[in-house]
Coordinates of C-alpha atoms and ligand atoms in Angstrom, one line a residue:
M1 CA 41.3 -4.8 -6.2
K2 CA 39.0 -2.1 -7.6
K3 CA 38.4 0.8 -5.1
L4 CA 37.7 4.5 -5.3
I5 CA 41.0 5.4 -3.5
N6 CA 44.2 7.3 -4.4
N7 CA 46.8 5.5 -2.3
P8 CA 46.1 2.5 -0.1
L9 CA 48.3 4.0 2.6
Q10 CA 46.4 7.3 2.7
V11 CA 42.8 6.1 2.8
V12 CA 42.2 6.9 6.5
P13 CA 43.4 10.6 6.5
E14 CA 41.7 11.2 3.2
M15 CA 38.5 9.7 4.4
L16 CA 38.6 11.8 7.6
E17 CA 39.3 14.9 5.6
G18 CA 36.3 14.2 3.5
L19 CA 34.1 13.7 6.5
V20 CA 35.3 16.9 8.2
A21 CA 34.9 18.8 5.0
L22 CA 31.2 18.0 4.9
H23 CA 30.5 18.6 8.6
P24 CA 31.3 22.0 10.1
G25 CA 30.6 20.6 13.5
L26 CA 33.7 18.4 13.2
A27 CA 37.4 19.0 13.2
L28 CA 40.6 17.0 12.9
L29 CA 43.5 17.1 15.3
D30 CA 46.6 18.3 13.6
G31 CA 48.8 15.3 12.6
E32 CA 46.5 12.7 14.1
N33 CA 43.6 10.6 12.7
V34 CA 41.4 12.0 15.5
V35 CA 38.1 13.7 14.9
V36 CA 36.8 16.0 17.6
R37 CA 33.8 18.3 18.0
A38 CA 34.7 21.7 16.5
D39 CA 33.1 23.3 19.6
P40 CA 34.8 21.3 22.4
N41 CA 32.4 20.9 25.3
A42 CA 33.8 23.3 27.8
G43 CA 34.8 20.4 30.1
A44 CA 31.7 20.6 32.2
Q45 CA 30.6 17.2 31.0
V46 CA 32.3 13.8 31.0
A47 CA 34.0 13.5 27.6
L48 CA 33.5 10.3 25.6
I49 CA 36.0 8.8 23.2
A50 CA 35.6 5.7 21.0
G51 CA 37.7 4.4 18.2
G52 CA 39.5 1.5 16.7
G53 CA 40.8 0.4 13.4
A54 CA 39.3 2.1 10.3
G55 CA 37.1 0.3 7.8
H56 CA 34.0 0.4 10.0
E57 CA 32.6 3.6 8.7
P58 CA 30.5 5.5 9.6
A59 CA 32.0 4.4 12.9
H60 CA 33.5 6.0 14.7
A61 CA 34.0 9.5 13.6
G62 CA 30.4 9.6 12.3
Y63 CA 29.2 9.5 15.9
V64 CA 31.1 12.6 17.1
G65 CA 28.7 15.4 18.1
P66 CA 26.6 16.8 20.8
G67 CA 24.9 14.0 22.9
L68 CA 27.3 11.4 21.5
L69 CA 31.1 11.2 21.3
S70 CA 33.5 14.0 22.0
A71 CA 36.2 12.4 19.9
A72 CA 36.9 9.4 17.7
V73 CA 40.3 7.9 17.2
S74 CA 41.0 6.0 14.0
G75 CA 43.8 3.6 13.4
D76 CA 44.8 2.3 10.0
V77 CA 42.3 0.0 8.3
V78 CA 41.5 -2.8 10.8
T79 CA 44.5 -1.7 12.9
S80 CA 44.3 -0.4 16.4
P81 CA 45.2 3.3 16.8
S82 CA 48.4 4.0 18.7
T83 CA 48.5 4.9 22.4
D84 CA 49.6 8.4 21.5
A85 CA 46.7 9.0 19.1
V86 CA 44.3 8.0 21.9
L87 CA 46.3 10.2 24.4
A88 CA 46.1 13.2 21.9
A89 CA 42.3 12.7 21.8
I90 CA 42.1 12.6 25.6
R91 CA 44.1 15.7 26.0
A92 CA 42.0 17.5 23.4
V93 CA 38.6 16.8 24.9
A94 CA 38.9 15.9 28.6
G95 CA 38.1 18.6 31.1
P96 CA 37.8 18.3 34.9
A97 CA 34.9 15.9 34.6
G98 CA 37.2 13.5 33.0
V99 CA 36.8 11.1 30.1
L100 CA 35.3 7.7 29.4
L101 CA 36.9 5.5 26.7
I102 CA 34.4 3.2 25.0
V103 CA 36.5 0.4 23.6
K104 CA 35.5 -2.6 21.6
N105 CA 37.1 -5.9 22.9
Y106 CA 40.1 -6.4 20.7
T107 CA 43.5 -6.9 22.2
G108 CA 45.2 -4.1 20.4
D109 CA 42.5 -1.6 21.2
R110 CA 42.4 -2.7 24.9
L111 CA 46.1 -2.2 25.2
N112 CA 46.4 1.1 23.4
F113 CA 43.3 2.7 25.0
G114 CA 44.2 1.2 28.4
L115 CA 47.7 2.6 28.4
A116 CA 46.5 6.0 27.2
A117 CA 44.0 6.0 30.1
E118 CA 46.8 5.1 32.6
I119 CA 49.0 7.9 31.3
A120 CA 46.2 10.4 31.4
R121 CA 45.4 9.5 35.0
A122 CA 49.1 9.9 35.9
D123 CA 48.8 13.3 34.4
G124 CA 45.8 14.1 36.6
I125 CA 43.0 13.6 34.1
P126 CA 40.2 11.5 35.4
A127 CA 40.0 8.7 32.8
D128 CA 38.1 5.4 32.7
M129 CA 37.2 2.7 30.2
V130 CA 34.4 0.3 29.3
I131 CA 34.8 -2.6 27.0
V132 CA 32.0 -3.5 24.6
D133 CA 31.9 -7.2 23.9
D134 CA 28.5 -7.8 22.4
D135 CA 29.2 -10.6 19.9
V136 CA 27.2 -13.5 21.1
A137 CA 28.6 -15.8 18.4
L138 CA 31.6 -16.3 20.6
P139 CA 31.9 -18.1 24.0
T140 CA 32.6 -16.1 27.1
G141 CA 34.8 -17.3 29.9
E142 CA 38.2 -17.7 31.3
G143 CA 41.2 -18.4 29.1
T144 CA 39.7 -16.7 26.0
A145 CA 40.1 -13.3 24.6
G146 CA 36.4 -12.9 25.3
R147 CA 33.8 -11.7 23.0
R148 CA 34.4 -9.2 20.3
G149 CA 32.8 -5.8 20.2
I150 CA 30.7 -5.2 17.1
A151 CA 27.8 -3.1 15.9
G152 CA 26.0 -2.9 19.2
A153 CA 28.7 -0.5 20.3
V154 CA 26.8 2.3 18.5
L155 CA 24.0 2.0 21.0
I156 CA 26.4 2.2 23.8
H157 CA 27.8 5.4 22.4
K158 CA 24.3 6.8 22.5
V159 CA 23.4 5.7 26.0
A160 CA 26.7 6.9 27.4
G161 CA 26.5 10.1 25.4
A162 CA 23.1 10.9 26.8
A163 CA 24.2 10.2 30.3
A164 CA 27.2 12.5 29.9
A165 CA 25.1 15.2 28.4
A166 CA 22.8 14.9 31.4
G167 CA 25.7 16.0 33.5
L168 CA 26.3 12.7 35.3
P169 CA 29.8 12.2 36.9
L170 CA 32.3 9.9 35.3
D171 CA 31.6 6.9 37.6
A172 CA 27.8 7.1 36.9
V173 CA 28.3 7.4 33.1
K174 CA 30.6 4.4 33.3
R175 CA 28.0 2.5 35.3
E176 CA 25.3 3.2 32.8
A177 CA 27.5 2.2 29.9
A178 CA 28.5 -1.0 31.6
A179 CA 25.0 -1.9 32.4
A180 CA 23.9 -1.3 28.8
I181 CA 26.8 -3.5 27.6
A182 CA 25.6 -6.3 29.9
S183 CA 22.2 -6.0 28.3
L184 CA 23.4 -6.0 24.7
G185 CA 23.9 -8.9 22.2
T186 CA 24.8 -8.8 18.5
M187 CA 25.3 -11.5 15.9
G188 CA 26.1 -11.2 12.2
V189 CA 26.1 -13.2 9.0
A190 CA 28.5 -12.6 6.2
L191 CA 27.7 -13.3 2.5
S192 CA 31.0 -12.1 1.0
P193 CA 34.4 -11.0 2.2
C194 CA 36.0 -7.6 2.1
T195 CA 39.4 -6.3 0.9
V196 CA 41.6 -4.2 3.1
P197 CA 43.1 -1.6 0.7
A198 CA 46.7 -2.2 1.7
A199 CA 46.3 -6.0 1.4
G200 CA 44.8 -5.8 -2.1
E201 CA 42.8 -9.0 -1.9
P202 CA 40.0 -10.4 0.1
G203 CA 40.8 -11.5 3.6
F204 CA 39.0 -14.8 3.2
T205 CA 36.9 -16.5 0.6
L206 CA 33.3 -17.8 0.6
R207 CA 31.9 -19.9 -2.2
P208 CA 29.1 -18.3 -4.2
D209 CA 26.4 -20.1 -2.3
E210 CA 28.2 -20.0 1.1
I211 CA 27.7 -17.8 4.1
E212 CA 29.3 -17.5 7.5
L213 CA 27.3 -16.9 10.7
G214 CA 28.9 -15.1 13.5
L215 CA 31.8 -13.8 11.4
G216 CA 33.7 -10.9 12.9
I217 CA 33.9 -7.5 11.4
H218 CA 37.5 -8.1 10.4
G219 CA 36.8 -11.4 8.9
E220 CA 37.6 -13.4 12.0
P221 CA 36.0 -16.9 11.9
G222 CA 32.4 -17.3 12.9
V223 CA 30.4 -20.1 14.4
R224 CA 29.5 -22.0 11.2
R225 CA 29.7 -21.9 7.5
G226 CA 26.8 -23.1 5.5
R227 CA 24.8 -22.6 2.4
I228 CA 22.8 -19.5 1.9
E229 CA 19.3 -19.8 3.2
P230 CA 16.2 -17.6 3.0
A231 CA 16.6 -14.4 4.9
D232 CA 13.8 -15.3 7.3
A233 CA 15.6 -18.5 8.4
L234 CA 18.9 -16.7 8.9
V235 CA 17.3 -13.9 10.9
T236 CA 15.5 -16.4 13.0
E237 CA 18.8 -18.0 13.9
L238 CA 20.5 -14.7 14.7
V239 CA 17.7 -13.3 16.8
S240 CA 17.1 -16.6 18.6
R241 CA 20.7 -16.9 19.6
I242 CA 20.8 -13.3 20.9
L243 CA 17.6 -13.8 22.9
D244 CA 18.9 -17.1 24.4
D245 CA 22.3 -15.7 25.2
R246 CA 21.0 -12.5 26.8
G247 CA 18.1 -14.2 28.5
I248 CA 15.7 -11.8 27.0
E249 CA 12.2 -13.0 27.6
R250 CA 8.5 -12.5 26.7
G251 CA 7.3 -9.2 27.9
E252 CA 10.7 -7.5 27.8
R253 CA 11.4 -4.3 25.8
V254 CA 14.3 -4.0 23.4
A255 CA 16.0 -1.7 20.9
L256 CA 16.8 -3.4 17.6
L257 CA 19.7 -2.4 15.4
V258 CA 19.9 -4.0 11.9
N259 CA 23.3 -3.1 10.6
N260 CA 24.7 -3.4 7.1
L261 CA 28.2 -4.9 7.1
G262 CA 28.8 -2.6 4.1
G263 CA 27.8 -4.3 0.9
T264 CA 24.2 -5.2 1.4
P265 CA 21.5 -3.4 -0.5
A266 CA 18.9 -1.5 1.5
M267 CA 16.3 -3.8 0.0
E268 CA 17.8 -6.8 1.7
L269 CA 18.3 -5.0 5.0
A270 CA 14.6 -4.1 5.1
I271 CA 13.7 -7.7 4.4
V272 CA 15.9 -8.7 7.4
A273 CA 14.3 -6.0 9.6
R274 CA 10.9 -7.2 8.6
R275 CA 11.6 -10.7 9.9
A276 CA 13.4 -9.5 13.0
V277 CA 10.4 -7.3 14.0
G278 CA 8.0 -10.1 13.2
L279 CA 9.9 -12.7 15.1
L280 CA 10.3 -10.5 18.2
A281 CA 6.6 -9.8 18.1
E282 CA 6.0 -13.6 17.9
R283 CA 8.2 -14.0 21.0
G284 CA 6.2 -11.3 22.8
I285 CA 9.1 -8.9 22.9
V286 CA 8.4 -5.2 22.5
V287 CA 10.6 -3.4 19.9
E288 CA 10.6 0.1 21.4
R289 CA 13.0 1.5 18.9
A290 CA 14.6 0.2 15.7
W291 CA 17.4 1.2 13.4
C292 CA 18.2 -0.2 10.0
G293 CA 21.2 1.0 8.0
S294 CA 24.9 1.2 7.9
F295 CA 26.2 1.9 11.4
L296 CA 29.3 -0.1 11.9
T297 CA 30.6 -1.9 8.8
A298 CA 33.4 -4.1 7.6
L299 CA 34.3 -2.2 4.4
E300 CA 32.3 -3.7 1.5
M301 CA 31.5 -7.0 3.2
A302 CA 28.0 -8.2 2.3
G303 CA 25.8 -9.3 5.1
C304 CA 24.3 -7.8 8.2
S305 CA 24.3 -8.0 12.0
I306 CA 21.4 -7.8 14.3
S307 CA 21.8 -6.2 17.8
L308 CA 19.3 -6.2 20.6
L309 CA 19.6 -4.0 23.7
R310 CA 17.3 -4.6 26.6
L311 CA 15.5 -1.5 27.7
D312 CA 13.8 0.1 30.6
D313 CA 12.3 3.6 30.7
E314 CA 15.6 5.2 31.7
R315 CA 17.6 3.5 28.9
L316 CA 15.0 4.2 26.3
A317 CA 15.1 7.9 27.3
R318 CA 18.9 7.8 26.8
L319 CA 18.4 6.5 23.3
D320 CA 15.7 9.1 22.6
A321 CA 17.7 12.0 24.1
P322 CA 18.7 14.7 21.6
A323 CA 21.9 14.1 19.8
S324 CA 23.5 15.2 16.5
A325 CA 26.3 13.5 14.6
P326 CA 26.8 12.8 10.9
A327 CA 25.8 9.1 11.3
W328 CA 23.3 9.3 14.0
V329 CA 19.6 9.0 13.3
R330 CA 16.8 8.9 15.8
G331 CA 15.4 5.4 16.2
S332 CA 12.1 4.6 14.7
G333 CA 9.3 2.9 16.5
P334 CA 7.8 1.3 18.4
A335 CA 8.2 -1.2 15.6
S336 CA 5.5 -3.7 14.9
V337 CA 4.2 -5.9 12.2
G338 CA 0.7 -6.6 11.1
R339 CA -0.5 -3.1 11.5
P340 CA -3.7 -2.8 9.4
R341 CA -3.0 -1.7 5.8
L342 CA -4.7 1.3 4.5
P343 CA -7.4 0.6 2.0
V344 CA -6.7 1.4 -1.6
E345 CA -9.0 4.2 -2.7
G346 CA -11.3 2.4 -5.1
V347 CA -13.6 3.6 -7.8
A348 CA -16.9 1.9 -7.5
A349 CA -18.3 0.4 -10.7
P350 CA -20.8 2.8 -12.2
R351 CA -24.4 1.8 -11.3
H352 CA -26.9 1.1 -13.9
D353 CA -30.0 3.3 -13.5
A354 CA -32.9 0.8 -13.7
G355 CA -35.1 3.4 -15.3
R356 CA -32.9 3.7 -18.3
P357 CA -32.5 1.2 -21.2
A358 CA -29.4 -0.8 -20.8
N359 CA -26.6 0.3 -23.1
E360 CA -26.8 -2.8 -25.2
G361 CA -25.0 -1.3 -28.2
L362 CA -21.8 -0.5 -26.5
V363 CA -21.8 -3.8 -24.6
R364 CA -22.2 -5.7 -27.8
V365 CA -19.4 -3.8 -29.5
L366 CA -17.0 -4.2 -26.6
G367 CA -17.8 -7.9 -26.4
A368 CA -16.8 -8.2 -30.1
V369 CA -13.6 -6.2 -29.5
A370 CA -12.7 -8.5 -26.6
E371 CA -13.3 -11.6 -28.7
A372 CA -11.3 -10.3 -31.6
L373 CA -8.3 -9.4 -29.3
R374 CA -8.5 -12.8 -27.7
Q375 CA -8.4 -14.5 -31.1
A376 CA -5.5 -12.3 -32.2
E377 CA -3.3 -13.2 -29.3
P378 CA -1.0 -15.7 -31.0
R379 CA -0.6 -13.4 -34.0
L380 CA 0.2 -10.3 -32.0
T381 CA 2.5 -12.3 -29.8
T382 CA 4.5 -13.4 -32.8
M383 CA 4.6 -9.9 -34.3
D384 CA 5.7 -8.3 -31.0
R385 CA 8.4 -11.0 -30.6
E386 CA 9.8 -10.0 -33.9
V387 CA 10.1 -6.3 -33.1
G388 CA 9.6 -6.1 -29.3
D389 CA 9.5 -8.4 -26.4
G390 CA 6.5 -10.6 -27.3
D391 CA 4.1 -9.5 -24.6
L392 CA 1.6 -7.5 -26.6
G393 CA -0.6 -10.5 -27.4
I394 CA -0.9 -11.6 -23.8
S395 CA -1.3 -7.9 -22.7
L396 CA -4.2 -7.3 -25.0
A397 CA -5.7 -10.7 -24.2
R398 CA -5.7 -9.6 -20.5
G399 CA -7.4 -6.4 -21.7
A400 CA -10.0 -8.6 -23.5
A401 CA -10.5 -10.6 -20.3
A402 CA -11.0 -7.4 -18.3
I403 CA -13.6 -6.1 -20.8
L404 CA -15.5 -9.4 -20.6
R405 CA -15.4 -9.4 -16.8
E406 CA -16.6 -5.8 -16.7
L407 CA -19.4 -6.1 -19.3
P408 CA -22.2 -6.2 -16.8
A409 CA -20.9 -3.0 -15.2
L410 CA -20.7 -1.3 -18.6
E411 CA -24.4 -1.2 -19.2
V412 CA -24.4 2.5 -18.3
E413 CA -24.0 5.7 -20.2
P414 CA -21.0 5.3 -22.7
S415 CA -19.0 8.1 -20.9
A416 CA -19.2 6.3 -17.6
A417 CA -18.7 2.9 -19.2
L418 CA -15.4 4.0 -21.0
R419 CA -14.3 5.7 -17.8
H420 CA -14.8 2.5 -15.8
L421 CA -13.2 0.4 -18.6
S422 CA -10.1 2.7 -18.5
L423 CA -9.6 1.9 -14.8
S424 CA -10.0 -1.8 -15.4
I425 CA -7.6 -1.8 -18.3
R426 CA -5.1 0.3 -16.3
R427 CA -5.2 -2.3 -13.6
S428 CA -5.0 -5.4 -15.7
V429 CA -2.8 -4.5 -18.7
A430 CA 0.9 -3.8 -18.0
G431 CA 3.6 -2.7 -20.4
T432 CA 3.2 0.2 -22.7
S433 CA -0.2 -0.7 -24.1
G434 CA -1.9 -0.7 -20.7
P435 CA -1.4 3.0 -19.8
L436 CA -1.8 4.1 -23.4
Y437 CA -5.2 2.4 -23.8
A438 CA -6.2 3.5 -20.3
M439 CA -5.5 7.1 -21.5
F440 CA -7.2 6.5 -24.8
L441 CA -10.4 5.4 -23.0
L442 CA -10.2 8.1 -20.3
R443 CA -10.0 10.9 -22.9
G444 CA -12.7 9.2 -25.0
A445 CA -14.9 9.1 -21.9
G446 CA -14.2 12.8 -21.3
A447 CA -15.3 13.7 -24.8
L448 CA -18.6 11.8 -24.3
V449 CA -19.5 13.6 -21.1
G450 CA -22.9 15.1 -21.7
A451 CA -23.5 13.1 -24.9
G452 CA -26.1 11.1 -23.1
A453 CA -27.0 7.4 -23.3
A454 CA -26.8 7.2 -27.0
P455 CA -24.1 9.5 -28.5
D456 CA -24.4 10.2 -32.2
A457 CA -21.7 9.2 -34.7
A458 CA -20.2 12.7 -34.5
A459 CA -19.8 12.4 -30.8
W460 CA -18.1 9.0 -31.2
A461 CA -15.8 10.5 -33.8
R462 CA -14.8 13.3 -31.4
A463 CA -14.2 10.7 -28.7
L464 CA -11.9 8.7 -31.0
A465 CA -10.0 11.8 -31.9
A466 CA -9.7 12.8 -28.2
G467 CA -8.5 9.3 -27.4
C468 CA -5.7 9.7 -30.1
E469 CA -4.7 13.1 -28.6
G470 CA -4.5 11.4 -25.2
V471 CA -2.2 8.7 -26.5
M472 CA 0.0 11.3 -28.1
A473 CA 0.1 13.4 -25.0
L474 CA 1.1 10.5 -22.7
G475 CA 3.4 8.6 -25.0
G476 CA 5.0 11.5 -26.8
A477 CA 4.7 9.8 -30.2
Q478 CA 3.1 11.1 -33.4
A479 CA 1.8 9.5 -36.5
G480 CA 4.9 8.4 -38.5
D481 CA 6.7 7.1 -35.4
R482 CA 5.7 3.5 -36.1
T483 CA 3.3 3.0 -33.3
M484 CA -0.4 2.3 -32.8
L485 CA -1.0 5.9 -33.7
D486 CA -0.2 5.1 -37.3
A487 CA -3.5 3.2 -37.4
L488 CA -5.4 5.2 -34.9
V489 CA -4.8 8.7 -36.3
P490 CA -5.8 7.9 -39.9
A491 CA -8.8 6.1 -38.7
A492 CA -10.0 9.0 -36.5
E493 CA -9.4 11.4 -39.4
A494 CA -11.3 9.2 -41.9
L495 CA -14.2 8.9 -39.6
Q496 CA -14.5 12.6 -39.0
S497 CA -14.0 13.6 -42.6
G498 CA -16.5 11.0 -43.8
L499 CA -19.1 12.3 -41.4
C500 CA -18.3 15.9 -42.3
A501 CA -18.8 15.1 -46.0
G502 CA -22.3 13.9 -45.1
R503 CA -21.8 10.2 -45.7
P504 CA -23.8 7.7 -43.6
W505 CA -22.0 6.7 -40.4
H506 CA -21.5 3.1 -41.5
E507 CA -19.7 4.2 -44.6
A508 CA -17.6 6.6 -42.7
L509 CA -16.8 3.8 -40.2
A510 CA -15.8 1.4 -43.1
E511 CA -13.4 4.1 -44.4
A512 CA -12.0 4.4 -40.9
V513 CA -11.3 0.7 -40.7
A514 CA -9.7 0.7 -44.1
A515 CA -7.6 3.7 -43.1
A516 CA -6.4 1.8 -40.0
R517 CA -5.5 -1.2 -42.0
E518 CA -3.5 0.8 -44.5
G519 CA -1.9 2.8 -41.7
A520 CA -0.8 -0.4 -40.0
A521 CA 0.5 -1.8 -43.2
R522 CA 2.5 1.4 -43.8
T523 CA 4.4 0.9 -40.5
A524 CA 6.3 -1.9 -42.1
A525 CA 8.3 0.7 -44.0
M526 CA 8.8 3.0 -41.0
A527 CA 11.9 3.1 -38.7
P528 CA 10.7 2.9 -35.1
R529 CA 11.3 6.0 -33.0
R530 CA 9.2 5.1 -30.0
G531 CA 8.7 2.2 -27.7
R532 CA 10.8 -0.9 -27.4
S533 CA 11.1 -1.4 -31.2
S534 CA 13.2 1.8 -31.4
Y535 CA 16.1 -0.2 -30.0
L536 CA 15.9 -2.3 -33.2
G537 CA 16.4 0.6 -35.6
D538 CA 16.3 -0.5 -39.2
R539 CA 15.9 -4.2 -38.2
A540 CA 12.2 -3.5 -37.6
L541 CA 11.8 -2.6 -41.3
G542 CA 9.6 -5.1 -43.2
H543 CA 7.6 -5.9 -40.0
V544 CA 4.2 -4.3 -39.3
D545 CA 4.0 -2.7 -35.9
P546 CA 2.0 -5.0 -33.7
G547 CA 0.4 -2.1 -31.8
A548 CA -0.9 -0.6 -35.0
E549 CA -2.1 -4.1 -36.2
A550 CA -4.0 -4.5 -33.0
V551 CA -5.8 -1.2 -33.6
A552 CA -6.9 -2.4 -37.1
I553 CA -8.1 -5.6 -35.5
W554 CA -10.3 -4.1 -32.9
L555 CA -11.6 -1.4 -35.1
A556 CA -12.7 -4.0 -37.6
A557 CA -14.5 -5.8 -34.8
V558 CA -16.3 -2.6 -33.9
Q559 CA -17.5 -2.3 -37.5
H560 CA -18.5 -5.9 -37.7
A561 CA -20.5 -5.7 -34.5
L562 CA -22.4 -2.7 -35.7
A563 CA -23.0 -3.9 -39.2
P564 CA -25.9 -6.3 -38.9
S565 CA -28.2 -3.8 -37.2
G566 CA -26.7 -0.6 -38.5
A567 CA -25.8 -1.1 -42.1
Ligands
ADP601 P1 6.2 -2.9 -24.3 O1 6.2 -4.4 -24.3 O2 7.3 -2.3 -25.1 O3 6.0 -2.3 -23.0 P2 3.6 -3.4 -25.6 O4 4.0 -4.7 -26.1 O5 2.5 -3.3 -24.5 O6 4.8 -2.5 -25.1 O7 3.1 -2.5 -26.8 C1 3.9 -2.3 -27.9 C2 3.2 -1.3 -28.8 O8 3.0 -0.1 -28.2 C3 4.1 -1.0 -30.0 O9 3.8 -1.9 -31.1 C4 3.5 0.4 -30.4 O10 2.5 0.3 -31.3 C5 3.0 0.9 -29.1 N1 3.8 2.0 -28.6 C6 5.0 2.0 -28.1 N2 5.4 3.2 -27.7 C7 4.4 4.0 -27.9 C8 4.2 5.4 -27.8 N3 5.1 6.2 -27.2 N4 3.0 6.0 -28.2 C9 2.0 5.2 -28.7 N5 2.2 3.8 -28.9 C10 3.3 3.3 -28.5
MG602 MG1 5.8 -5.6 -25.9

């Protein structure tokens, strides 16, 4: 057993102390595992008490507060509280309006709460009790212990709490609670067991691929064991059974509670909720309010339960009525699937101005870049596999495909073309290279704003330098860190200094390509400090950085594409 506890025998008092420490609105009764409101309602309203064995947190103490419970009585883990603990709670919170005990249908709870109510009445305190038995996995009927009370009890607390807060007398609060119980059904599915701290080992076992439908919150047997199925199939089975059992029909309105048994990730719970809402919509049932979370658990048991409570306007108002307790959240809704999705804010492709000459030069260069990257895919894949994860080849091939796809849209001013290409690369290339190249192009586009339809070589050199700055700003790397920058930065510097020295642009470009090649080659001697290769440390030594090699490849393609007409 591995648990964050101190002493298996002290888990309940220590847990309650923790809860009360966090919530000034709660207090503990001295010497009892009973949590009450710190501001006891002056007795004007009917008091509500729930409880049972511990291990179902946040139930029950998490529901103590205005509009909900007046007190929660906790037994030991999965053990009914004693009659005297219940009696202490009754004496602490009951006024002349009396007290209603909301008890889940377990023999121990019925006996202890029932005896406490009897003693209270003998003492002159009006006390009554309702039994929650919402588990539709079990048969009803004579000669059985009846159905268990499980997660749906939380909604009963709320309905009764709102009725009491509205000032109704005890018999009316009881009637509303009982009517709600008759309209409530719950069923669960367990994926893994739980361990009671004092027992030290799981209460039952499930094989890795096994689940149990209808399992109780203490590990009592369910209706069937079977292999794990897709969530949608399991939810369909649970919901269908509740609907059949409770006779809930098309056109009716319900509250839906998707409850975590303790060990289920919120992700899975939301997937369950999605199907539950969808299925109810298919059956023509209106989900007025929905909850999805941990409401009544079974320690760390993985799995969930689904509860449906039939609603009319009055009961819906009870669920919506103001309440405040550590574990209570207002229900969301109405819940529905298939609401139209909001459109993604798109950027329209730049439009070619028919009056202007098409930007053939840039389109030709980009076509050559795409072709070179496509051809280099196997080599870059191998290089990235040696020092990274092997996806650079395919990533840049995707980039190449994006370029080719967008070529017709790129016959516009270079600034607009690079801007559009940045968006397209950003959407089609993942990993590290995607955002870095998108940034490279975006900054390059920015540097070309105002440079017109045919920027001169100096403008292109400024764009290349701006692109490098962008990659550094976004990725946090510098030349020398063994990244694409070790090819890009020397190339940008060579281009600029060649042009400054007055050499023809094609000579300066040739120097830039050479600088990129040399820069890439030098990375073989550098220890990686950025990106995935950095985890390799010295083991990357002797290998050229694939990102830098890719720069040398596409820059050479640029030069080659410009050479025939330019040189
Ligand atoms: P990953 O698979 O690690 O997400 P890619 O395979 O898309 O990344 O790209 C790997 C290349 O990205 C490396 O070879 C390196 O050149 C480059 N790179 C990694 N980190 C950075 C960075 N912070 N700045 C610039 N380039 C980087
Ligand atoms: Mg990679």
